[in-house]
């Protein structure tokens, strides 16, 4: 199996990045979702810390994946419907755009509110903004709204994959699998 994509299928690097990111993104989404409701205390702070570090790691992986997509060919769509193919391409690019928004707004929000983000206790991320309540409030709203747009896209994306696999019975899902 080749490392790079071919016009027919995704390569090993794209496949690994796709599935590792899918798992880590859904994990971080779930953590973000439950952590706000926890009582203040050590457990809540640890989960916040983990959520932020994971978010920064995800930002790195997303940039890497976008870079890999841009320097690589993308397999030609299995279906031959021009409109569906355009929507599919639009959704794929929207993922990158919305995920950069989710991660950058999270980073800005945390920095504006509590100062530089500690990455898994290893080092501090640069403070991209100064401490400021207004910036923090706006970035928080953006983080929350963009994360819900992201999860709606995932639902659409998964329904499309299931439709291809079980109804159209084509190889769309198989060529993203190992
Ligand atoms: C792709 C990665 C990320 C996902 C999927 C994600 C998801 C979420 C979700 C679902 C929430 C709860 C929203 C709500 O209350 O309805 C949340 C909250 C939060 N996120 Fe993220 N997040 C990500 C990245 C980040 C990053 C990079 C940071 C900071 C470095 C961050 C910091 C926060 C903070 C501090 C909150 C708490 C908001 C509050 O209730 O005060 N997130 N995130
Ligand atoms: C957090 C979750 C996910 C994200 C962010 C995501 C994102 C993407 C993106 C951006 C692409 C385009 C290829 C690329 O740029 O590398 C893609 C392709 C694909 N994804 Fe996902 N995905 C997620 C989860 C899933 C899940 C759960 C499934 C299956 C049930 C799935 C099935 C597929 C398939 C079959 C393709 C290939 C589509 C084609 O050939 O046109 N994805 N995904």
PDB file of C-alpha atoms and ligand atoms in Angstrom:
ATOM      1  CA  UNK A   1       0.000   0.000   0.000  1.00  0.00           C
ATOM      2  CA  UNK A   2       1.522   3.296  -0.983  1.00  0.00           C
ATOM      3  CA  UNK A   3       2.274   6.122   1.432  1.00  0.00           C
ATOM      4  CA  UNK A   4       0.979   8.799  -0.932  1.00  0.00           C
ATOM      5  CA  UNK A   5      -2.507   9.108  -2.395  1.00  0.00           C
ATOM      6  CA  UNK A   6      -3.139   7.827  -5.907  1.00  0.00           C
ATOM      7  CA  UNK A   7      -5.913   8.983  -8.250  1.00  0.00           C
ATOM      8  CA  UNK A   8      -7.786   5.856  -7.158  1.00  0.00           C
ATOM      9  CA  UNK A   9      -7.272   5.622  -3.383  1.00  0.00           C
ATOM     10  CA  UNK A  10      -5.996   7.365  -0.248  1.00  0.00           C
ATOM     11  CA  UNK A  11      -2.432   6.493   0.817  1.00  0.00           C
ATOM     12  CA  UNK A  12      -1.309   5.290   4.260  1.00  0.00           C
ATOM     13  CA  UNK A  13      -0.404   8.771   5.518  1.00  0.00           C
ATOM     14  CA  UNK A  14      -3.824  10.245   4.663  1.00  0.00           C
ATOM     15  CA  UNK A  15      -5.613   7.223   6.109  1.00  0.00           C
ATOM     16  CA  UNK A  16      -3.685   7.308   9.390  1.00  0.00           C
ATOM     17  CA  UNK A  17      -4.119  11.058   9.752  1.00  0.00           C
ATOM     18  CA  UNK A  18      -7.837  10.772   8.963  1.00  0.00           C
ATOM     19  CA  UNK A  19      -8.618   8.090  11.558  1.00  0.00           C
ATOM     20  CA  UNK A  20      -6.244   9.290  14.299  1.00  0.00           C
ATOM     21  CA  UNK A  21      -7.718  12.781  13.983  1.00  0.00           C
ATOM     22  CA  UNK A  22     -11.293  11.461  13.915  1.00  0.00           C
ATOM     23  CA  UNK A  23     -10.760   9.583  17.215  1.00  0.00           C
ATOM     24  CA  UNK A  24      -8.871  12.390  18.978  1.00  0.00           C
ATOM     25  CA  UNK A  25     -11.323  15.062  17.781  1.00  0.00           C
ATOM     26  CA  UNK A  26     -14.337  13.145  19.031  1.00  0.00           C
ATOM     27  CA  UNK A  27     -12.553  12.508  22.341  1.00  0.00           C
ATOM     28  CA  UNK A  28     -11.746  16.201  22.788  1.00  0.00           C
ATOM     29  CA  UNK A  29     -15.263  17.161  21.794  1.00  0.00           C
ATOM     30  CA  UNK A  30     -16.675  14.836  24.486  1.00  0.00           C
ATOM     31  CA  UNK A  31     -14.248  16.165  27.111  1.00  0.00           C
ATOM     32  CA  UNK A  32     -15.146  19.780  26.261  1.00  0.00           C
ATOM     33  CA  UNK A  33     -18.797  18.879  26.460  1.00  0.00           C
ATOM     34  CA  UNK A  34     -18.635  17.308  29.962  1.00  0.00           C
ATOM     35  CA  UNK A  35     -15.956  19.432  31.626  1.00  0.00           C
ATOM     36  CA  UNK A  36     -17.992  22.661  31.788  1.00  0.00           C
ATOM     37  CA  UNK A  37     -20.589  20.960  34.009  1.00  0.00           C
ATOM     38  CA  UNK A  38     -18.080  19.640  36.596  1.00  0.00           C
ATOM     39  CA  UNK A  39     -17.717  21.184  40.047  1.00  0.00           C
ATOM     40  CA  UNK A  40     -14.631  23.338  40.563  1.00  0.00           C
ATOM     41  CA  UNK A  41     -11.744  21.244  41.916  1.00  0.00           C
ATOM     42  CA  UNK A  42      -8.667  19.214  40.923  1.00  0.00           C
ATOM     43  CA  UNK A  43     -10.557  16.878  38.568  1.00  0.00           C
ATOM     44  CA  UNK A  44     -12.050  19.786  36.641  1.00  0.00           C
ATOM     45  CA  UNK A  45      -8.664  21.548  36.338  1.00  0.00           C
ATOM     46  CA  UNK A  46      -6.942  18.369  35.146  1.00  0.00           C
ATOM     47  CA  UNK A  47      -9.570  17.792  32.473  1.00  0.00           C
ATOM     48  CA  UNK A  48      -9.390  21.450  31.374  1.00  0.00           C
ATOM     49  CA  UNK A  49      -5.605  21.149  31.168  1.00  0.00           C
ATOM     50  CA  UNK A  50      -5.835  17.916  29.167  1.00  0.00           C
ATOM     51  CA  UNK A  51      -8.498  19.373  26.835  1.00  0.00           C
ATOM     52  CA  UNK A  52      -6.327  22.410  26.087  1.00  0.00           C
ATOM     53  CA  UNK A  53      -3.136  20.396  25.497  1.00  0.00           C
ATOM     54  CA  UNK A  54      -4.985  17.940  23.263  1.00  0.00           C
ATOM     55  CA  UNK A  55      -6.522  20.878  21.388  1.00  0.00           C
ATOM     56  CA  UNK A  56      -3.047  22.281  20.678  1.00  0.00           C
ATOM     57  CA  UNK A  57      -1.822  18.830  19.567  1.00  0.00           C
ATOM     58  CA  UNK A  58      -4.859  18.635  17.276  1.00  0.00           C
ATOM     59  CA  UNK A  59      -4.057  22.061  15.824  1.00  0.00           C
ATOM     60  CA  UNK A  60      -0.599  20.714  14.861  1.00  0.00           C
ATOM     61  CA  UNK A  61      -2.079  17.563  13.311  1.00  0.00           C
ATOM     62  CA  UNK A  62      -4.674  19.577  11.380  1.00  0.00           C
ATOM     63  CA  UNK A  63      -2.011  21.877   9.904  1.00  0.00           C
ATOM     64  CA  UNK A  64       0.077  18.812   8.989  1.00  0.00           C
ATOM     65  CA  UNK A  65      -2.908  17.173   7.359  1.00  0.00           C
ATOM     66  CA  UNK A  66      -3.858  20.279   5.402  1.00  0.00           C
ATOM     67  CA  UNK A  67      -0.261  20.569   4.201  1.00  0.00           C
ATOM     68  CA  UNK A  68      -0.285  16.906   3.163  1.00  0.00           C
ATOM     69  CA  UNK A  69      -3.576  17.373   1.312  1.00  0.00           C
ATOM     70  CA  UNK A  70      -2.272  20.412  -0.552  1.00  0.00           C
ATOM     71  CA  UNK A  71       0.983  18.821  -1.747  1.00  0.00           C
ATOM     72  CA  UNK A  72      -0.682  15.518  -2.660  1.00  0.00           C
ATOM     73  CA  UNK A  73      -3.238  14.449  -5.252  1.00  0.00           C
ATOM     74  CA  UNK A  74      -6.789  13.757  -4.035  1.00  0.00           C
ATOM     75  CA  UNK A  75      -8.421  10.554  -5.346  1.00  0.00           C
ATOM     76  CA  UNK A  76     -11.098  11.223  -7.964  1.00  0.00           C
ATOM     77  CA  UNK A  77     -14.657  10.927  -6.587  1.00  0.00           C
ATOM     78  CA  UNK A  78     -16.326   7.541  -6.955  1.00  0.00           C
ATOM     79  CA  UNK A  79     -19.721   9.032  -7.814  1.00  0.00           C
ATOM     80  CA  UNK A  80     -20.124  10.929 -11.078  1.00  0.00           C
ATOM     81  CA  UNK A  81     -22.695  13.442  -9.926  1.00  0.00           C
ATOM     82  CA  UNK A  82     -21.190  16.897 -10.426  1.00  0.00           C
ATOM     83  CA  UNK A  83     -23.256  18.679  -7.765  1.00  0.00           C
ATOM     84  CA  UNK A  84     -22.721  15.981  -5.120  1.00  0.00           C
ATOM     85  CA  UNK A  85     -18.988  16.023  -5.839  1.00  0.00           C
ATOM     86  CA  UNK A  86     -18.872  19.789  -5.400  1.00  0.00           C
ATOM     87  CA  UNK A  87     -20.748  19.551  -2.080  1.00  0.00           C
ATOM     88  CA  UNK A  88     -18.391  16.791  -0.926  1.00  0.00           C
ATOM     89  CA  UNK A  89     -15.312  18.874  -1.784  1.00  0.00           C
ATOM     90  CA  UNK A  90     -16.865  21.882  -0.046  1.00  0.00           C
ATOM     91  CA  UNK A  91     -17.540  19.848   3.137  1.00  0.00           C
ATOM     92  CA  UNK A  92     -13.978  18.467   3.128  1.00  0.00           C
ATOM     93  CA  UNK A  93     -12.449  21.942   2.893  1.00  0.00           C
ATOM     94  CA  UNK A  94     -14.957  23.272   5.454  1.00  0.00           C
ATOM     95  CA  UNK A  95     -13.582  20.716   7.936  1.00  0.00           C
ATOM     96  CA  UNK A  96     -10.137  22.279   7.715  1.00  0.00           C
ATOM     97  CA  UNK A  97     -11.505  25.811   7.978  1.00  0.00           C
ATOM     98  CA  UNK A  98     -13.811  25.092  10.919  1.00  0.00           C
ATOM     99  CA  UNK A  99     -11.180  23.049  12.774  1.00  0.00           C
ATOM    100  CA  UNK A 100      -8.642  25.855  12.499  1.00  0.00           C
ATOM    101  CA  UNK A 101     -11.349  28.175  13.874  1.00  0.00           C
ATOM    102  CA  UNK A 102     -12.165  25.791  16.767  1.00  0.00           C
ATOM    103  CA  UNK A 103      -8.543  25.319  17.823  1.00  0.00           C
ATOM    104  CA  UNK A 104      -7.345  28.911  17.348  1.00  0.00           C
ATOM    105  CA  UNK A 105     -10.377  30.364  19.160  1.00  0.00           C
ATOM    106  CA  UNK A 106      -9.804  27.871  22.018  1.00  0.00           C
ATOM    107  CA  UNK A 107      -6.172  28.910  22.253  1.00  0.00           C
ATOM    108  CA  UNK A 108      -7.025  32.648  22.130  1.00  0.00           C
ATOM    109  CA  UNK A 109      -9.805  32.218  24.695  1.00  0.00           C
ATOM    110  CA  UNK A 110      -7.592  30.360  27.164  1.00  0.00           C
ATOM    111  CA  UNK A 111      -4.694  32.797  26.725  1.00  0.00           C
ATOM    112  CA  UNK A 112      -6.884  35.893  27.098  1.00  0.00           C
ATOM    113  CA  UNK A 113      -8.418  34.470  30.249  1.00  0.00           C
ATOM    114  CA  UNK A 114      -5.631  32.606  32.024  1.00  0.00           C
ATOM    115  CA  UNK A 115      -2.356  33.414  30.218  1.00  0.00           C
ATOM    116  CA  UNK A 116      -0.083  31.104  28.156  1.00  0.00           C
ATOM    117  CA  UNK A 117      -1.351  27.550  27.630  1.00  0.00           C
ATOM    118  CA  UNK A 118       0.741  24.798  29.209  1.00  0.00           C
ATOM    119  CA  UNK A 119       1.278  21.947  26.680  1.00  0.00           C
ATOM    120  CA  UNK A 120       1.103  18.651  28.658  1.00  0.00           C
ATOM    121  CA  UNK A 121       3.441  20.148  31.288  1.00  0.00           C
ATOM    122  CA  UNK A 122       6.279  20.209  28.723  1.00  0.00           C
ATOM    123  CA  UNK A 123       6.373  23.866  27.684  1.00  0.00           C
ATOM    124  CA  UNK A 124       4.192  26.941  27.350  1.00  0.00           C
ATOM    125  CA  UNK A 125       2.629  27.978  24.066  1.00  0.00           C
ATOM    126  CA  UNK A 126       3.338  31.578  22.992  1.00  0.00           C
ATOM    127  CA  UNK A 127       0.789  34.073  24.340  1.00  0.00           C
ATOM    128  CA  UNK A 128      -0.900  35.053  21.089  1.00  0.00           C
ATOM    129  CA  UNK A 129      -3.033  37.692  22.848  1.00  0.00           C
ATOM    130  CA  UNK A 130      -2.749  39.654  26.077  1.00  0.00           C
ATOM    131  CA  UNK A 131      -5.032  38.972  29.051  1.00  0.00           C
ATOM    132  CA  UNK A 132      -8.296  40.691  28.203  1.00  0.00           C
ATOM    133  CA  UNK A 133     -11.880  39.877  29.245  1.00  0.00           C
ATOM    134  CA  UNK A 134     -13.518  41.109  26.051  1.00  0.00           C
ATOM    135  CA  UNK A 135     -11.200  39.136  23.734  1.00  0.00           C
ATOM    136  CA  UNK A 136     -11.742  36.119  25.989  1.00  0.00           C
ATOM    137  CA  UNK A 137     -15.517  36.429  25.858  1.00  0.00           C
ATOM    138  CA  UNK A 138     -15.644  36.788  22.050  1.00  0.00           C
ATOM    139  CA  UNK A 139     -13.192  33.905  21.499  1.00  0.00           C
ATOM    140  CA  UNK A 140     -15.229  31.707  23.854  1.00  0.00           C
ATOM    141  CA  UNK A 141     -18.419  32.360  21.847  1.00  0.00           C
ATOM    142  CA  UNK A 142     -16.551  31.565  18.613  1.00  0.00           C
ATOM    143  CA  UNK A 143     -15.124  28.368  20.154  1.00  0.00           C
ATOM    144  CA  UNK A 144     -18.556  27.167  21.214  1.00  0.00           C
ATOM    145  CA  UNK A 145     -20.387  28.045  17.972  1.00  0.00           C
ATOM    146  CA  UNK A 146     -17.678  26.686  15.693  1.00  0.00           C
ATOM    147  CA  UNK A 147     -17.482  23.432  17.620  1.00  0.00           C
ATOM    148  CA  UNK A 148     -21.206  22.844  17.041  1.00  0.00           C
ATOM    149  CA  UNK A 149     -20.853  23.621  13.326  1.00  0.00           C
ATOM    150  CA  UNK A 150     -17.989  21.111  13.283  1.00  0.00           C
ATOM    151  CA  UNK A 151     -20.043  18.345  14.894  1.00  0.00           C
ATOM    152  CA  UNK A 152     -22.941  18.996  12.451  1.00  0.00           C
ATOM    153  CA  UNK A 153     -20.499  18.530   9.563  1.00  0.00           C
ATOM    154  CA  UNK A 154     -19.330  15.251  11.116  1.00  0.00           C
ATOM    155  CA  UNK A 155     -22.936  13.997  11.257  1.00  0.00           C
ATOM    156  CA  UNK A 156     -23.459  14.923   7.598  1.00  0.00           C
ATOM    157  CA  UNK A 157     -20.126  13.331   6.651  1.00  0.00           C
ATOM    158  CA  UNK A 158     -20.893  10.055   8.457  1.00  0.00           C
ATOM    159  CA  UNK A 159     -24.398   9.843   6.929  1.00  0.00           C
ATOM    160  CA  UNK A 160     -22.830  10.355   3.480  1.00  0.00           C
ATOM    161  CA  UNK A 161     -20.269   7.575   4.152  1.00  0.00           C
ATOM    162  CA  UNK A 162     -22.976   5.160   5.308  1.00  0.00           C
ATOM    163  CA  UNK A 163     -25.078   6.023   2.271  1.00  0.00           C
ATOM    164  CA  UNK A 164     -22.159   5.286  -0.067  1.00  0.00           C
ATOM    165  CA  UNK A 165     -21.266   2.042   1.660  1.00  0.00           C
ATOM    166  CA  UNK A 166     -24.659   0.462   2.286  1.00  0.00           C
ATOM    167  CA  UNK A 167     -26.959   2.003  -0.344  1.00  0.00           C
ATOM    168  CA  UNK A 168     -24.783   2.896  -3.312  1.00  0.00           C
ATOM    169  CA  UNK A 169     -22.445   0.010  -2.357  1.00  0.00           C
ATOM    170  CA  UNK A 170     -19.429   1.778  -3.871  1.00  0.00           C
ATOM    171  CA  UNK A 171     -15.814   1.884  -2.607  1.00  0.00           C
ATOM    172  CA  UNK A 172     -15.851   5.379  -1.059  1.00  0.00           C
ATOM    173  CA  UNK A 173     -15.527   4.074   2.523  1.00  0.00           C
ATOM    174  CA  UNK A 174     -13.247   1.136   1.605  1.00  0.00           C
ATOM    175  CA  UNK A 175     -10.627   3.356   0.014  1.00  0.00           C
ATOM    176  CA  UNK A 176     -10.362   5.430   3.203  1.00  0.00           C
ATOM    177  CA  UNK A 177     -10.054   2.202   5.238  1.00  0.00           C
ATOM    178  CA  UNK A 178      -6.931   0.037   5.613  1.00  0.00           C
TER     179      UNK A 178
HETATM  180  C1  LIG B   1     -10.430  20.489  17.893  1.00  0.00           C
HETATM  181  C2  LIG B   1     -10.201  20.701  19.134  1.00  0.00           C
HETATM  182  C3  LIG B   1     -11.247  21.097  20.142  1.00  0.00           C
HETATM  183  C4  LIG B   1     -12.531  20.633  20.318  1.00  0.00           C
HETATM  184  C5  LIG B   1     -13.267  19.562  19.509  1.00  0.00           C
HETATM  185  C6  LIG B   1     -13.087  21.363  21.443  1.00  0.00           C
HETATM  186  C7  LIG B   1     -14.366  21.191  21.949  1.00  0.00           C
HETATM  187  C8  LIG B   1     -14.912  21.885  22.994  1.00  0.00           C
HETATM  188  C9  LIG B   1     -16.268  21.764  23.478  1.00  0.00           C
HETATM  189  C10 LIG B   1     -17.336  20.831  22.902  1.00  0.00           C
HETATM  190  C11 LIG B   1     -16.413  22.605  24.534  1.00  0.00           C
HETATM  191  C12 LIG B   1     -17.681  22.838  25.367  1.00  0.00           C
HETATM  192  C13 LIG B   1     -18.511  23.916  24.711  1.00  0.00           C
HETATM  193  C14 LIG B   1     -19.781  24.210  25.485  1.00  0.00           C
HETATM  194  O1  LIG B   1     -19.672  24.641  26.653  1.00  0.00           O
HETATM  195  O2  LIG B   1     -20.865  24.015  24.917  1.00  0.00           O
HETATM  196  C15 LIG B   1     -15.132  23.261  24.737  1.00  0.00           C
HETATM  197  C16 LIG B   1     -14.860  24.170  25.745  1.00  0.00           C
HETATM  198  C17 LIG B   1     -13.613  24.691  25.996  1.00  0.00           C
HETATM  199  N1  LIG B   1     -12.486  24.556  25.223  1.00  0.00           N
HETATM  200 FE1  LIG B   1     -12.308  23.411  23.585  1.00  0.00          FE
HETATM  201  N2  LIG B   1     -12.133  22.234  21.927  1.00  0.00           N
HETATM  202  C18 LIG B   1     -11.002  22.102  21.159  1.00  0.00           C
HETATM  203  C19 LIG B   1      -9.811  22.790  21.280  1.00  0.00           C
HETATM  204  C20 LIG B   1      -9.510  23.650  22.328  1.00  0.00           C
HETATM  205  C21 LIG B   1      -8.251  24.328  22.519  1.00  0.00           C
HETATM  206  C22 LIG B   1      -7.049  24.267  21.545  1.00  0.00           C
HETATM  207  C23 LIG B   1      -8.348  25.032  23.675  1.00  0.00           C
HETATM  208  C24 LIG B   1      -7.314  25.887  24.363  1.00  0.00           C
HETATM  209  C25 LIG B   1      -6.033  25.822  24.185  1.00  0.00           C
HETATM  210  C26 LIG B   1      -9.671  24.814  24.213  1.00  0.00           C
HETATM  211  C27 LIG B   1     -10.171  25.368  25.378  1.00  0.00           C
HETATM  212  C28 LIG B   1     -11.453  25.236  25.831  1.00  0.00           C
HETATM  213  C29 LIG B   1     -11.930  25.810  27.078  1.00  0.00           C
HETATM  214  C30 LIG B   1     -11.100  26.597  28.072  1.00  0.00           C
HETATM  215  C31 LIG B   1     -13.295  25.482  27.160  1.00  0.00           C
HETATM  216  C32 LIG B   1     -14.231  25.800  28.331  1.00  0.00           C
HETATM  217  C33 LIG B   1     -15.204  26.856  28.038  1.00  0.00           C
HETATM  218  C34 LIG B   1     -15.916  27.187  29.361  1.00  0.00           C
HETATM  219  O3  LIG B   1     -16.936  26.539  29.627  1.00  0.00           O
HETATM  220  O4  LIG B   1     -15.429  28.056  30.049  1.00  0.00           O
HETATM  221  N3  LIG B   1     -10.360  23.972  23.362  1.00  0.00           N
HETATM  222  N4  LIG B   1     -14.233  22.823  23.778  1.00  0.00           N
HETATM  223  C1  LIG B   2     -14.022  13.919  13.428  1.00  0.00           C
HETATM  224  C2  LIG B   2     -14.322  13.274  12.436  1.00  0.00           C
HETATM  225  C3  LIG B   2     -13.920  13.418  10.970  1.00  0.00           C
HETATM  226  C4  LIG B   2     -13.315  14.413  10.237  1.00  0.00           C
HETATM  227  C5  LIG B   2     -12.828  15.760  10.724  1.00  0.00           C
HETATM  228  C6  LIG B   2     -13.218  13.951   8.853  1.00  0.00           C
HETATM  229  C7  LIG B   2     -12.680  14.681   7.806  1.00  0.00           C
HETATM  230  C8  LIG B   2     -12.494  14.229   6.527  1.00  0.00           C
HETATM  231  C9  LIG B   2     -11.859  14.958   5.445  1.00  0.00           C
HETATM  232  C10 LIG B   2     -11.320  16.378   5.560  1.00  0.00           C
HETATM  233  C11 LIG B   2     -11.839  14.148   4.358  1.00  0.00           C
HETATM  234  C12 LIG B   2     -11.248  14.470   2.988  1.00  0.00           C
HETATM  235  C13 LIG B   2      -9.964  13.749   2.785  1.00  0.00           C
HETATM  236  C14 LIG B   2      -8.772  14.480   3.370  1.00  0.00           C
HETATM  237  O1  LIG B   2      -8.708  15.723   3.289  1.00  0.00           O
HETATM  238  O2  LIG B   2      -7.880  13.802   3.912  1.00  0.00           O
HETATM  239  C15 LIG B   2     -12.482  12.904   4.726  1.00  0.00           C
HETATM  240  C16 LIG B   2     -12.666  11.825   3.910  1.00  0.00           C
HETATM  241  C17 LIG B   2     -13.414  10.722   4.241  1.00  0.00           C
HETATM  242  N1  LIG B   2     -13.976  10.445   5.470  1.00  0.00           N
HETATM  243 FE1  LIG B   2     -13.857  11.542   7.113  1.00  0.00          FE
HETATM  244  N2  LIG B   2     -13.749  12.682   8.791  1.00  0.00           N
HETATM  245  C18 LIG B   2     -14.185  12.324  10.062  1.00  0.00           C
HETATM  246  C19 LIG B   2     -14.773  11.134  10.433  1.00  0.00           C
HETATM  247  C20 LIG B   2     -15.172  10.150   9.561  1.00  0.00           C
HETATM  248  C21 LIG B   2     -15.943   8.971   9.908  1.00  0.00           C
HETATM  249  C22 LIG B   2     -16.428   8.630  11.324  1.00  0.00           C
HETATM  250  C23 LIG B   2     -16.136   8.275   8.738  1.00  0.00           C
HETATM  251  C24 LIG B   2     -16.882   6.994   8.476  1.00  0.00           C
HETATM  252  C25 LIG B   2     -17.894   6.537   9.101  1.00  0.00           C
HETATM  253  C26 LIG B   2     -15.451   8.995   7.680  1.00  0.00           C
HETATM  254  C27 LIG B   2     -15.368   8.598   6.364  1.00  0.00           C
HETATM  255  C28 LIG B   2     -14.666   9.242   5.365  1.00  0.00           C
HETATM  256  C29 LIG B   2     -14.546   8.728   4.001  1.00  0.00           C
HETATM  257  C30 LIG B   2     -15.184   7.471   3.455  1.00  0.00           C
HETATM  258  C31 LIG B   2     -13.758   9.657   3.288  1.00  0.00           C
HETATM  259  C32 LIG B   2     -13.356   9.594   1.804  1.00  0.00           C
HETATM  260  C33 LIG B   2     -14.329  10.430   1.017  1.00  0.00           C
HETATM  261  C34 LIG B   2     -14.029  10.481  -0.473  1.00  0.00           C
HETATM  262  O3  LIG B   2     -13.271   9.658  -0.981  1.00  0.00           O
HETATM  263  O4  LIG B   2     -14.590  11.367  -1.140  1.00  0.00           O
HETATM  264  N3  LIG B   2     -14.876  10.138   8.207  1.00  0.00           N
HETATM  265  N4  LIG B   2     -12.876  12.984   6.073  1.00  0.00           N
END
